[in-house]
Structures are given as C-alpha cells and as structure tokens.
Short mmCIF file of C-alpha atoms in Angstrom, two decimals:
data_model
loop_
_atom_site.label_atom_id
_atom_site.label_comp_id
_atom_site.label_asym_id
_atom_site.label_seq_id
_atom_site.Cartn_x
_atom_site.Cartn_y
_atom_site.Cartn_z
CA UNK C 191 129.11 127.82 118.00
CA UNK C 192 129.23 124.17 119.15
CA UNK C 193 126.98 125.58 122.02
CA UNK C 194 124.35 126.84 119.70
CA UNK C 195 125.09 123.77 117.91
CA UNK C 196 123.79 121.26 120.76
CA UNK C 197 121.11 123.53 121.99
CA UNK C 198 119.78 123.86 118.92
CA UNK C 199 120.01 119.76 118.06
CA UNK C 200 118.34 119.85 121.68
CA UNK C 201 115.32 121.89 120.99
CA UNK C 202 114.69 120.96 117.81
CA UNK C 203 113.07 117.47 119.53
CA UNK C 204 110.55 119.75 121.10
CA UNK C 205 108.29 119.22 117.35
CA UNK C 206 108.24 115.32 118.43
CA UNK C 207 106.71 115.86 122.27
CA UNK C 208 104.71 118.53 122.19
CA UNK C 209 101.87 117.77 118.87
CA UNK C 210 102.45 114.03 119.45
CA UNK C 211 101.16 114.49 122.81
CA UNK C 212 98.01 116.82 122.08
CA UNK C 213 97.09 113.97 119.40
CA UNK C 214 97.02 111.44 121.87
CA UNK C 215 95.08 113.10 124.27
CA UNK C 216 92.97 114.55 121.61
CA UNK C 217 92.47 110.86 120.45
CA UNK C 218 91.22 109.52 123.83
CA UNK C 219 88.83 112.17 124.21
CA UNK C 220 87.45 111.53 120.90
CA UNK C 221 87.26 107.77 122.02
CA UNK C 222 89.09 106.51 119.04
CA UNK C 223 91.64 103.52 118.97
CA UNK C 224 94.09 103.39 121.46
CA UNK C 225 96.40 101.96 118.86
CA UNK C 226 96.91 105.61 117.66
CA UNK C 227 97.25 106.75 121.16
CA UNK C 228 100.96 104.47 121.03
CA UNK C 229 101.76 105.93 118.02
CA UNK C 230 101.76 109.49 118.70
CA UNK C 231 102.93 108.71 122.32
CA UNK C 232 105.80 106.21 120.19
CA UNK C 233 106.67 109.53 118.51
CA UNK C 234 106.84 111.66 121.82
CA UNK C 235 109.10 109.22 123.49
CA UNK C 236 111.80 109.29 120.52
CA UNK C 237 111.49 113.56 120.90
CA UNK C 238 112.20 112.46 124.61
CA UNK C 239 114.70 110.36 123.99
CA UNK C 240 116.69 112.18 121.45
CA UNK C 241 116.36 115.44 123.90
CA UNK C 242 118.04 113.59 126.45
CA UNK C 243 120.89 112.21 123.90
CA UNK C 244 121.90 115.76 123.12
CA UNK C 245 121.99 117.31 126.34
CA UNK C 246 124.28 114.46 127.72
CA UNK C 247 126.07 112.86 125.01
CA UNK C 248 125.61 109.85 126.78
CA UNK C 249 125.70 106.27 125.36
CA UNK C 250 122.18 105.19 127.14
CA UNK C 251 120.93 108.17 126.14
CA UNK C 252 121.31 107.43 122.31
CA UNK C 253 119.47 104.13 122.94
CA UNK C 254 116.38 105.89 123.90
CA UNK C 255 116.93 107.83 121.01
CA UNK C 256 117.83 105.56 118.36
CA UNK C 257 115.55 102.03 119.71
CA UNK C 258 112.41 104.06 120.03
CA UNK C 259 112.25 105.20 116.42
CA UNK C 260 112.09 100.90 115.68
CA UNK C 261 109.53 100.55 118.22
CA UNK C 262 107.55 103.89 117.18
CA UNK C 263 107.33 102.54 113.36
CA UNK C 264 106.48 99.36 114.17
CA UNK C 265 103.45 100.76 115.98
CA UNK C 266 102.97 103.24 112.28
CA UNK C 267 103.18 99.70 110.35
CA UNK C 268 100.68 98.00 112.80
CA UNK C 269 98.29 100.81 112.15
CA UNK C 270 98.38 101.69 108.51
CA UNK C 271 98.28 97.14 107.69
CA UNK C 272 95.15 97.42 109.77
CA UNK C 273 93.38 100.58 107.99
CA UNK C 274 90.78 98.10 106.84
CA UNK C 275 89.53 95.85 109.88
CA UNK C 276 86.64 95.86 111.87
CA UNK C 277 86.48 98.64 115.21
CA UNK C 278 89.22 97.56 117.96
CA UNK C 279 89.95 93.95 116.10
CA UNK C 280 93.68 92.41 116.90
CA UNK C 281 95.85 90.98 114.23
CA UNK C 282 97.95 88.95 116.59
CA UNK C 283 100.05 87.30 114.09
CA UNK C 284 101.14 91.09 112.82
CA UNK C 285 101.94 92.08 116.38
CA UNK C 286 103.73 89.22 117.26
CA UNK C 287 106.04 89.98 114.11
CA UNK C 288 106.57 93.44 114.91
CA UNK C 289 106.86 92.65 118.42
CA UNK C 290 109.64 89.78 117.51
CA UNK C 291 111.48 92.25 114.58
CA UNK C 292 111.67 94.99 117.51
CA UNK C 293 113.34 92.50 119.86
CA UNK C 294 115.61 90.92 117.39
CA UNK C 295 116.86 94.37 116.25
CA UNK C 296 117.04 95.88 119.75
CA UNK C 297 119.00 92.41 120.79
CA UNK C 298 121.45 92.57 117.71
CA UNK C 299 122.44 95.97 118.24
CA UNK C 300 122.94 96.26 121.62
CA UNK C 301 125.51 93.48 120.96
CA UNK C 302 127.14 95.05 117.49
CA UNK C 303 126.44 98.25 117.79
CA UNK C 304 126.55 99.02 114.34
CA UNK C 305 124.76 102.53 113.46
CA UNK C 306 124.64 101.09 109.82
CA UNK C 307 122.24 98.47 110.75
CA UNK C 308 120.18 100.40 112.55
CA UNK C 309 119.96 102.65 109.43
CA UNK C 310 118.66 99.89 107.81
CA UNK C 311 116.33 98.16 109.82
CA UNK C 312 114.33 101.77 110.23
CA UNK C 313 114.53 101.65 106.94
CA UNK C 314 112.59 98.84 105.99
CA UNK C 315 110.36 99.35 108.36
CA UNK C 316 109.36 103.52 106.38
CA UNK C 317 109.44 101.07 103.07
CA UNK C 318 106.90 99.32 104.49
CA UNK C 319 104.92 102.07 105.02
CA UNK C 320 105.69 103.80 101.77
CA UNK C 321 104.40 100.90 99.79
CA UNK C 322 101.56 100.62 102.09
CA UNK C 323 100.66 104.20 101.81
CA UNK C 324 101.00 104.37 97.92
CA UNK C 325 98.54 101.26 97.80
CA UNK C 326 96.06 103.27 99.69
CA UNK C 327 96.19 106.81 98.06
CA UNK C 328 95.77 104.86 94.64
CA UNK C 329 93.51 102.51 95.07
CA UNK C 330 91.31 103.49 98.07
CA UNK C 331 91.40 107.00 98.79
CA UNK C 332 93.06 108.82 96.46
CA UNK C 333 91.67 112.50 97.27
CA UNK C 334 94.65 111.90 100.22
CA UNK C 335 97.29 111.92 98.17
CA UNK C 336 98.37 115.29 99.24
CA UNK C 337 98.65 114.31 102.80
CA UNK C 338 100.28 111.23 102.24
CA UNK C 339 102.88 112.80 99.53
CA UNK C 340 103.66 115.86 101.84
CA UNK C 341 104.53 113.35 104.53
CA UNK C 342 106.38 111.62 102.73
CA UNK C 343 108.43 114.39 100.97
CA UNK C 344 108.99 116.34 104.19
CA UNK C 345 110.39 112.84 105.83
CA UNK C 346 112.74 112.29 102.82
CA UNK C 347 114.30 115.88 102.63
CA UNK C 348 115.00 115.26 106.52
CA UNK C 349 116.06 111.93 106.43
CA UNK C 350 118.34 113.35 103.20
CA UNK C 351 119.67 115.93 105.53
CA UNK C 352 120.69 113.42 108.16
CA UNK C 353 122.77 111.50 105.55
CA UNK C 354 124.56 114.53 104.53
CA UNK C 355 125.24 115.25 108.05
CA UNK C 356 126.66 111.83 109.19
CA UNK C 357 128.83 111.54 105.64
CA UNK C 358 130.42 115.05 105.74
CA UNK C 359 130.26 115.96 109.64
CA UNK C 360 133.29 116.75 110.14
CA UNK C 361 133.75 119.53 106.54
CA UNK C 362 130.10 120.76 107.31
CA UNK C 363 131.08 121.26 111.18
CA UNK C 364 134.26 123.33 110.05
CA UNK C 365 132.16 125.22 107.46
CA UNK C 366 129.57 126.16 109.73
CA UNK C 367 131.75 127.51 112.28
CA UNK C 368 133.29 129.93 109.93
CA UNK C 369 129.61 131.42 109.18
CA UNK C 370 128.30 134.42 110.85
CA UNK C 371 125.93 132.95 114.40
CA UNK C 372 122.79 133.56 112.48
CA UNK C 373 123.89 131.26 109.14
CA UNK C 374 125.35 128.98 111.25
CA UNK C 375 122.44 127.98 113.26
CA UNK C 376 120.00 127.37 110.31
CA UNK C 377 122.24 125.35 108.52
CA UNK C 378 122.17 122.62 111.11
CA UNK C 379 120.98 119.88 109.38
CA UNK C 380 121.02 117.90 112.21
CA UNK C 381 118.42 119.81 113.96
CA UNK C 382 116.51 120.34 110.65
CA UNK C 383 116.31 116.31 110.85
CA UNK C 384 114.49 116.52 113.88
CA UNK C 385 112.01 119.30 112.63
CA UNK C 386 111.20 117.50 109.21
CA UNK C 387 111.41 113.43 110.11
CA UNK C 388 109.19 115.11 113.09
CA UNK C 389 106.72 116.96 111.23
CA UNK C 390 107.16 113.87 108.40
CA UNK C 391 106.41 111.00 110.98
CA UNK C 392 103.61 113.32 112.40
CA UNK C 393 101.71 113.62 109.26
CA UNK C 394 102.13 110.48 108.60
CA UNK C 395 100.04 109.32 111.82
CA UNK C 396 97.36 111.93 110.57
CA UNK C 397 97.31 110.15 107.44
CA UNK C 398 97.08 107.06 109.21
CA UNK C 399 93.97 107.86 111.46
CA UNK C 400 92.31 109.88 108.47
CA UNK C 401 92.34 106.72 106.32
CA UNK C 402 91.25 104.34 109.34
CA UNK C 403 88.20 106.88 110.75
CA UNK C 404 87.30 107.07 106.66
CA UNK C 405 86.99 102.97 106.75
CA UNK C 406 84.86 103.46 110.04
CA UNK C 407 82.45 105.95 108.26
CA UNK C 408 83.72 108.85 110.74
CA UNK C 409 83.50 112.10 109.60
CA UNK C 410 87.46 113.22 110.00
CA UNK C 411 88.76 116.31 109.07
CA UNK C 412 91.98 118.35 109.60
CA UNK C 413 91.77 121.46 111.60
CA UNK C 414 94.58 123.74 111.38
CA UNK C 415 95.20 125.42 115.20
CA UNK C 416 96.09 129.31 115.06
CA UNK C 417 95.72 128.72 111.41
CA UNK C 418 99.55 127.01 111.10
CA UNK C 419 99.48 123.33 112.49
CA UNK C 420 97.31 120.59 111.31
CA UNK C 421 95.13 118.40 113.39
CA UNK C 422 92.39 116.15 113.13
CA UNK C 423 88.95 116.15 114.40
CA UNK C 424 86.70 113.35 114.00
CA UNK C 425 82.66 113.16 114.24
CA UNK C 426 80.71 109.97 115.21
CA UNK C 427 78.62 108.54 112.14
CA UNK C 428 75.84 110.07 111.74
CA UNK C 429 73.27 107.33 113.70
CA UNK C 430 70.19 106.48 111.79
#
C-alpha cells in the first residue's frame, strides 16, 4: 500500500508537465507573450520537481518542489497585474518586487526551514491573485466568471485536501491501509492535491491569457481537445 501510495503521489505530477508544456509551445506558435510561456513552463517545473521529490524522498528534491511553486506564482501575479498594459510593455518596479519577495523567501527558508512559512508566503502570493481575479470578473469581464470561479474552486478543494493530509497524516495513513487496494488509492489526498492545485493553477493561466488577449482585441477562445481538456486558441485582430 505505501507502494501504491508513492507511485501514485508520483504520477499524479504528470497533470503539471504535460498541458503546461503544450500551452507553452502552443503560445509561441501563436506568437503571444513570452511572459505566459514562464508561466506554464513555471507550472511544468513544480510537476518536475515534485515528481522527483516523491520518487526519492530526498531533501533537495523537496526544494525543487516546494521553491518553484513561489517562483511559478510570482510569474501568475506578474501576469494577471499586467492584464491591462500595452503589447510586450515591462513593469520593472513589479518584477523587481517579485523578483526580491522570491529571493527573500527562498533565502529565509533555506535557513529556517519552516514548512509553515512556506505555507504562508504561497499563500499570499494565490491572495493576490484571488483579489486580482475577483476585480477583473466584476468589473471588466464578467462573462469569465465561470473560468475564473472553477479555477479557483478546484484550487481550494485541493489545497483543502493538502491540509487535511499534513494535519491527520499519520490516522488517514493507518485508515487507508486498512481499505481494500482500490479505496485506498483514490483516497490519497495527497495525490488528489497534485491533480486539483494542477488543474486549479492551470486554469488559472487560461484565465490569465483569456483576459490579457481580450485587452489586446484577440479573438481567444477555449478549445476543448478530444472533447475533455480545455485549451485556448487565439486569432490575430481582425486588420482593417
């Protein structure tokens, strides 16, 4: 059971590489902002990171799991602040706060070590873009409310599940290991983390590149492939 436990914890990641990835080539093709390239590659390299935690166990290995999910929202907060800016402009004084928050948090906890803090920090930084995303679905486009709300309801019941899993490892571990194979392995909320914080964080970058094509006057739309996941394609404006 403990097996099935880490494979499953394992493969579960494979939700964060594999979309993320088609995004961000689908997003260079379509010659849109590179700043959405980072973020879905910022989401691919947390799937990476947390793959390799749970096939080694290893210390390292939980540091590219745990200080890529700072560096991968910082990159969702730089985006979604800068919905409404002209094509390819820089906010330097935003990236050079995200850029400073991301080395004062990788800096402290390297040194305390505190998963607490950590907690905390990511946090603040999905506050951030909670606020920022109500703002926009009710004052600027609210016909997205749906995709915002779904990606924000989808991140919460995962990022719920995680809690419950950290508090009561230990009870839930001994429960699950006295379920039949089959229970067992779909109650690992663990893994179920992974699936919904990675579908959650996934919509969320749809969201984000929906709202900033909108402000462009693309013509974005979501595309669902084999009729199950969503994407987006975007048209040119129309030139007159």
């Amino acid at each position: 059971m403990e097996h099935l436990h880490l494979h499953g914890n394992t493969v579960s990641n494979l939700i964060m590489i594999i979309p993320p990835l088609y995004g961000a080539v689908q997003t260079v093709k379509e010659g849109l902002e590179l700043r959405y390239v980072a973020a879905y590659l910022g989401l691919t390299a947390v799937g990476i990171g947390s793959w390799w935690f749970h096939m080694t166990l290893q210390y390292e290995m939980q540091l590219l799991d745990e200080l890529p999910m700072i560096y991968s929202c910082c990159v969702f907060v730089y985006c979604l602040y800068e919905c409404f800016k002209h094509k390819n402009s820089v906010n330097y004084v935003l990236f050079c706060i995200l850029i400073l928050f991301s080395l004062v948090v990788t800096t402290v906890y390297l040194k305390w070590k505190e998963p607490v803090f950590h907690q905390v920090m990511y946090g603040a930084l999905v506050t951030c873009l909670v606020l920022r995303s109500v703002y926009v679905v009710t004052w600027v486009y609210p016909w997205l409310r749906s995709l915002a709300y779904t990606s924000l309801t989808v991140f919460l019941i995962g990022f719920a599940l995680w809690n419950i899993d950290n508090i009561f490892c230990d009870t839930w571990r001994g429960l699950r290991n006295s379920m039949p194979p089959v229970l067992g392995a779909v109650t690992q909320f663990h893994a179920w983390w992974h699936i919904l914080t990675g579908l959650g964080s996934y919509l969320h970058i749809l969201f984000s590149l929906y709202t900033r094509t909108l402000f462009l006057k693309y013509r974005p739309r979501v595309k669902f492939l084999c009729g199950i996941w969503p994407v987006i394609l975007v048209e040119s404006p129309k030139k007159k």
